[in-house]
Structures are given as structure tokens and as C-alpha cells.
XYZ file of C-alpha atoms in Angstrom:
343
model
C -5.527 7.861 -15.403
C -3.683 4.663 -14.597
C -0.457 4.290 -12.702
C 2.277 2.083 -14.119
C 4.884 0.467 -11.903
C 8.145 -1.134 -12.939
C 9.194 -4.172 -10.901
C 11.701 -7.013 -10.985
C 10.678 -9.668 -13.537
C 8.228 -12.317 -12.299
C 7.711 -10.767 -8.857
C 4.163 -9.466 -9.425
C 2.529 -11.835 -6.913
C 4.852 -10.603 -4.157
C 4.491 -6.962 -5.202
C 0.721 -7.345 -5.011
C 1.053 -8.491 -1.388
C 2.943 -5.316 -0.570
C 0.442 -3.128 -2.426
C -2.467 -4.704 -0.546
C -0.775 -3.658 2.674
C 0.401 -0.236 1.476
C -2.653 0.826 -0.560
C -5.488 -1.059 1.128
C -8.352 -2.523 -0.897
C -9.106 0.382 -3.235
C -7.024 -0.636 -6.247
C -6.924 -3.040 -9.168
C -3.835 -4.562 -10.790
C -3.369 -5.679 -14.386
C -0.122 -7.059 -15.772
C 1.272 -5.485 -18.931
C 4.390 -7.669 -18.864
C 6.397 -9.674 -16.344
C 8.079 -6.475 -15.124
C 5.394 -3.801 -15.591
C 2.007 -3.551 -13.878
C -0.953 -1.211 -14.231
C -2.532 0.034 -11.009
C -6.022 1.530 -11.188
C -7.287 3.422 -8.175
C -10.021 5.800 -7.141
C -7.593 8.237 -5.513
C -4.632 9.018 -7.750
C -2.878 11.450 -5.408
C -2.989 9.260 -2.313
C -1.945 6.169 -4.257
C 1.103 7.926 -5.706
C 2.136 9.356 -2.339
C 1.727 5.987 -0.608
C 3.836 4.267 -3.270
C 6.568 6.864 -2.896
C 6.784 6.734 0.888
C 6.013 3.074 1.628
C 6.844 0.763 -1.290
C 10.130 -1.135 -1.301
C 9.338 -3.440 -4.244
C 8.798 -0.835 -6.978
C 11.672 0.630 -8.976
C 9.811 3.253 -11.060
C 6.334 4.793 -11.063
C 4.642 6.169 -14.186
C 1.566 8.222 -14.921
C 0.054 6.248 -17.807
C -1.499 8.613 -20.348
C -2.373 6.273 -23.212
C -2.367 2.559 -24.009
C -3.144 1.649 -27.604
C -2.766 -1.009 -30.274
C 0.037 -0.036 -32.617
C -0.911 -0.677 -36.242
C 1.863 1.390 -37.829
C 4.629 3.767 -36.780
C 2.540 6.859 -37.545
C 0.253 5.913 -34.642
C 3.051 6.955 -32.293
C 2.918 10.543 -33.540
C -0.896 10.672 -33.652
C -1.393 9.412 -30.110
C 1.364 11.633 -28.702
C -0.174 14.640 -30.458
C -3.609 13.962 -28.935
C -2.461 13.893 -25.301
C -3.052 17.115 -23.349
C 0.596 17.660 -22.423
C -0.007 21.323 -21.569
C -2.148 20.304 -18.590
C 0.645 18.044 -17.345
C 3.858 20.071 -17.436
C 5.118 23.537 -18.286
C 6.858 24.267 -21.616
C 9.620 25.799 -19.487
C 10.619 22.262 -18.503
C 12.780 20.115 -20.765
C 11.783 16.598 -21.784
C 13.098 13.447 -23.413
C 11.382 10.373 -24.788
C 12.623 7.068 -23.367
C 11.755 4.417 -25.982
C 11.593 0.704 -25.190
C 10.953 -1.760 -28.007
C 12.341 -4.871 -29.639
C 10.403 -4.369 -32.873
C 10.770 -0.699 -33.857
C 13.975 1.318 -33.954
C 14.190 3.329 -30.743
C 15.434 6.437 -32.518
C 12.337 6.360 -34.716
C 10.076 5.987 -31.671
C 11.766 8.905 -29.936
C 11.448 11.191 -32.945
C 7.780 10.411 -33.630
C 6.602 10.683 -30.024
C 8.796 13.711 -29.374
C 7.454 15.512 -32.436
C 3.897 14.812 -31.324
C 4.619 16.376 -27.928
C 6.299 19.437 -29.462
C 3.494 19.976 -31.980
C 0.881 19.699 -29.228
C 2.594 22.439 -27.214
C 3.044 24.665 -30.282
C -0.619 24.260 -31.194
C -1.936 25.053 -27.713
C 0.594 27.552 -26.356
C 2.605 28.828 -29.312
C 5.757 27.688 -27.542
C 7.606 24.407 -27.277
C 9.513 22.651 -24.490
C 13.204 22.008 -24.940
C 14.406 18.489 -25.716
C 17.232 17.418 -23.401
C 18.307 13.822 -23.942
C 20.966 13.828 -21.211
C 19.283 15.457 -18.224
C 15.587 16.141 -18.902
C 13.183 17.558 -16.341
C 10.491 15.205 -17.651
C 11.052 11.686 -19.035
C 8.351 10.305 -21.325
C 8.058 6.528 -21.502
C 7.199 5.054 -24.910
C 7.173 1.309 -24.360
C 6.081 -1.145 -27.032
C 5.312 -4.734 -26.040
C 4.178 -6.986 -28.884
C 1.746 -4.620 -30.671
C 0.689 -2.545 -27.670
C 2.201 0.820 -26.787
C 2.272 2.702 -23.486
C 2.827 6.444 -23.341
C 3.405 7.861 -19.884
C 5.430 10.164 -17.665
C 8.098 8.812 -15.337
C 6.968 10.514 -12.127
C 9.872 9.244 -10.044
C 12.797 10.376 -12.192
C 15.119 7.908 -10.464
C 15.039 4.359 -9.122
C 12.782 4.535 -6.090
C 14.458 1.453 -4.611
C 17.761 -0.208 -5.425
C 18.138 -3.947 -5.921
C 19.184 -4.500 -2.304
C 16.082 -2.768 -0.901
C 13.809 -4.645 -3.295
C 15.295 -8.060 -2.503
C 15.045 -7.445 1.242
C 11.350 -6.608 0.992
C 10.606 -9.509 -1.379
C 12.196 -11.903 1.119
C 9.744 -10.772 3.797
C 6.717 -10.905 1.513
C 7.645 -14.408 0.331
C 7.859 -15.703 3.894
C 4.103 -15.761 4.628
C 4.708 -12.831 6.959
C 2.104 -11.524 9.365
C 2.077 -8.776 11.963
C 1.272 -11.478 14.488
C 4.615 -13.149 13.728
C 7.713 -12.510 15.807
C 10.099 -11.649 12.992
C 13.862 -12.145 12.856
C 16.613 -11.820 10.306
C 19.485 -14.278 10.650
C 22.874 -12.939 9.495
C 22.428 -9.226 8.938
C 21.990 -7.928 5.387
C 19.243 -5.319 5.859
C 16.093 -7.466 5.830
C 15.384 -6.593 9.459
C 15.322 -2.850 8.673
C 12.912 -3.447 5.803
C 10.755 -5.570 8.111
C 10.737 -2.808 10.722
C 9.523 -0.340 8.079
C 6.849 -2.767 6.884
C 5.603 -3.874 10.306
C 5.527 -0.334 11.686
C 4.349 1.513 8.559
C 7.376 3.828 8.531
C 6.992 6.509 5.818
C 10.083 7.479 3.820
C 8.811 11.014 3.275
C 12.057 12.475 1.988
C 11.892 10.369 -1.186
C 9.077 12.431 -2.693
C 11.030 15.710 -2.644
C 13.264 14.973 -5.644
C 10.685 13.154 -7.758
C 9.475 14.420 -11.118
C 5.950 14.222 -9.716
C 6.322 17.438 -7.710
C 7.003 19.371 -10.953
C 3.762 18.345 -12.663
C 0.819 20.722 -13.083
C -1.681 18.136 -11.856
C -0.207 17.851 -8.358
C -2.585 18.741 -5.536
C 0.114 20.234 -3.319
C -2.172 20.841 -0.356
C -3.319 17.222 -0.403
C 0.239 15.919 -0.761
C 1.397 17.961 2.243
C -1.546 16.690 4.275
C -0.643 13.083 3.462
C 3.032 13.644 4.253
C 2.226 15.126 7.660
C -0.242 12.382 8.564
C 0.587 10.166 11.540
C 0.756 6.727 9.923
C 2.356 4.708 12.696
C 0.267 3.683 15.698
C 1.840 0.611 17.340
C 5.496 -0.385 17.601
C 6.257 -3.950 16.530
C 9.549 -5.488 17.546
C 11.950 -6.914 14.950
C 15.102 -8.871 15.812
C 18.385 -9.702 14.106
C 20.687 -12.598 14.989
C 24.317 -12.264 13.955
C 27.693 -13.551 15.158
C 28.854 -9.939 15.567
C 25.784 -8.121 16.953
C 27.750 -5.298 18.568
C 29.391 -4.321 15.269
C 26.127 -3.590 13.428
C 24.735 -0.065 13.166
C 21.001 -0.345 12.553
C 18.821 2.327 10.980
C 16.011 1.518 13.425
C 15.774 0.177 17.014
C 16.269 -3.463 16.057
C 16.653 -6.034 18.834
C 20.221 -7.192 18.243
C 21.028 -10.713 19.429
C 23.976 -13.054 19.236
C 23.512 -15.865 16.739
C 23.551 -18.573 19.408
C 20.558 -16.981 21.170
C 18.332 -18.043 18.274
C 18.202 -21.578 19.650
C 15.985 -20.586 22.600
C 14.435 -17.209 21.687
C 10.792 -17.161 20.641
C 10.718 -16.477 16.883
C 8.017 -17.305 14.314
C 9.415 -16.002 11.034
C 13.076 -16.263 9.974
C 14.616 -14.666 6.870
C 18.184 -14.690 5.599
C 19.841 -13.328 2.453
C 22.842 -15.599 2.012
C 23.718 -14.122 -1.381
C 24.396 -10.795 0.322
C 26.181 -12.287 3.331
C 28.187 -15.068 1.654
C 28.134 -14.590 -2.135
C 30.815 -17.189 -2.993
C 29.502 -20.667 -3.796
C 31.629 -22.717 -1.400
C 31.222 -20.362 1.536
C 27.479 -20.135 0.955
C 27.095 -23.923 0.802
C 28.736 -24.177 4.221
C 26.592 -21.343 5.604
C 23.373 -23.019 4.411
C 24.119 -26.134 6.454
C 25.140 -24.079 9.469
C 22.033 -21.905 9.245
C 19.622 -24.830 8.963
C 21.271 -26.705 11.835
C 20.798 -23.595 13.946
C 17.181 -22.777 13.152
C 15.874 -26.335 13.520
C 16.913 -26.172 17.170
C 14.412 -23.356 17.672
C 11.073 -24.902 18.635
C 8.901 -21.883 17.773
C 9.711 -20.893 14.195
C 7.188 -21.913 11.546
C 8.029 -20.104 8.316
C 10.569 -17.895 6.592
C 12.762 -17.432 3.542
C 16.312 -18.099 2.459
C 17.860 -16.317 -0.518
C 20.633 -18.418 -2.008
C 22.454 -19.053 -5.247
C 20.152 -20.927 -7.626
C 22.720 -23.685 -8.060
C 22.513 -24.360 -4.295
C 18.731 -24.288 -3.882
C 18.460 -28.089 -3.784
C 21.163 -28.452 -1.147
C 19.144 -27.018 1.763
C 18.810 -29.948 4.217
C 16.315 -31.026 6.894
C 13.591 -28.412 6.248
C 10.827 -27.967 3.691
C 11.625 -25.593 0.821
C 9.533 -24.058 -1.950
C 10.950 -21.994 -4.796
C 9.145 -18.657 -4.970
C 11.050 -16.799 -7.678
C 14.397 -16.709 -9.457
C 16.153 -13.349 -9.411
C 19.473 -11.928 -10.518
C 21.393 -10.250 -7.709
C 24.309 -8.248 -9.073
C 25.074 -10.882 -11.695
C 24.500 -13.912 -9.439
C 21.567 -16.170 -10.450
C 19.674 -16.481 -7.169
C 16.445 -17.906 -5.780
C 14.070 -16.914 -3.003
C 13.073 -20.074 -1.131
C 10.191 -20.230 1.312
C 11.132 -22.496 4.198
C 9.101 -24.399 6.762
C 9.371 -27.292 9.151
C 9.673 -30.640 7.413
């Protein structure tokens, strides 16, 4: 079986960097679209658990059951009927089909796939699971892109990461980060906490408890428990944050909190700042960009980093080298992740 992951559009290159760190070398990625990737791996259980407890770039995780060329609408029923749903979840659980398509009516997709699932259960067990469109135990993805269809189970059941968590992690990944770098966030928005998790391999174990995955028949519970109780962290890496009000910030982790002016002389290699989160208004952000750059160029050690700013301001960053990595939408604000370096 393949794993499907839902991501922010056009961020696959950054997501791959995180997966290489989180999953190691034993996986292969194929793009289905600009916001959906297939992950093939030799160890399904460990890959799923690692995604749940370590990834900050993925919004949803799916167990991909079938990928096929769609010649006509009846193929939806036929392929759904031929999947061994009984081996995946109990008929005592409710389900709903979540259709995604720009070419076929979503109601039609839901009815055809749903009927295939029901008929499969009736054929093999004599019973049928209940359909619950509002609050299902199991959500079945039926996504059609061009003439290709994916059928799969949403094994998260909720957004694994919100937009803020995803953006914070993408900022780090876009910065040419390395564990050898002395990392700092400038103007606190949460990037430093994400960096601490990444640098120190902090598992977010509690996230797996409420996932749909734990309700599936295929779960190797003993293996999952073993992975959750594993000691992942071995060395503590320091992460710093520079802010004009360092004493007012309550950090989730033991972040080194420093006054903004200390950045001029402290030894820092990698600097990241999310100005859209800190100063969302255009005029205020334009002023902050100039102030931020004037501050960091005084530091003689920094070499790389990222700035997240409004897209309309991306060409106003002075005195340093910038490279657009990706455009993103942050709560309705067209924004850009810029990689920065010394000019």
C-alpha cells in the first residue's frame, strides 16, 4: 500500500526535505498534484507513526488503496467494490465518502463509491456499515485529478498541522538549515519552537491517539506502542529567539530568549522571521523589513535564513541577497518565503 499526504500547494520540495530527515532514506516520493504526494515505503507502520509524531509540513495522511484511470463513472463503483474493506475497518464503524473533483458531480462520486463499499461489506459479512455524512468514524477519499482517481482512507481524521505550524516548519526548511547551524528566530512567531522540535527530534506522541488510524483493523498495536515508547532524542541542540520583549514570551520548550539588540554580537548562523505573523499590515511590515535587515547585517556570523513577508513587499528587502522559494497564502494574505543570504 502507498501513503498519500496532503500538503500546501507547491511546497513538495520543502516537504521532501522534512521527510528525508523524519523518515530516513527508505522511501520514495511521487507527486500526484501540487498539493498531494504519494509516499512508498518498506515499513508502512513505522512510516505512518513517524509522520504522525514528527511531521509539521503535512496536513492529512491517507492510506491509498487504489489508483486507477477513470474511463467512465461506473469505474468508481467497480473499483470501490473490489477493495477488501472488511480487512480495513469494522462494519460497526460509520463511514462517509469525501469526493474531490472538478469534472464529475461530487454527489454522484459519493453515491457510486459509497455503494461499492456497502455492497462489498454485504457480500463478505452479510452486514453493512452505517453512512454518516456529518461525523463519520472513517472518511474515504475519492479524489479525481484529470482522468486519474485515488481511493483511500483518511487515517488522520483531522488536520495534523494547522497553517501556522506548517509555515513555521517550511521557513526552517527553506533556510538551508543544518544541525551544525546556530539557529535563531528574530521576532517571535513560533518558528523557534518548530526548530527546537526539528533539531532535537521531539516526538508529538499525543497526536496519534485521536487519529482514525488507531481504529483500523490493520494496525499493529504492539509495534505502534514500541515506536511511541522509543527514545528518539539523543543530543540537545540549542535554539534562540530574539525579540524586543523577551521576558513576555512563554515558550513551549527551553528556548534561549534574548533581547533583540543582542543579535548584533551573538554568534548565529541561521536567522528566520515570519513578518506576516508579527506585522501583517503592509505599512508596518515594510518598516519592519528595513529594521530587521539593518539589524541582521550587523551580525558578522550569520550566513543564511528566511524571511516570510507579503508578496507585494518581496522586492523591497534591501542590502541582502534574496531568493523566492514559494508563494503561499497565510490567512488570506498573499505571502512569500524568501531565502536570504549575505549580498
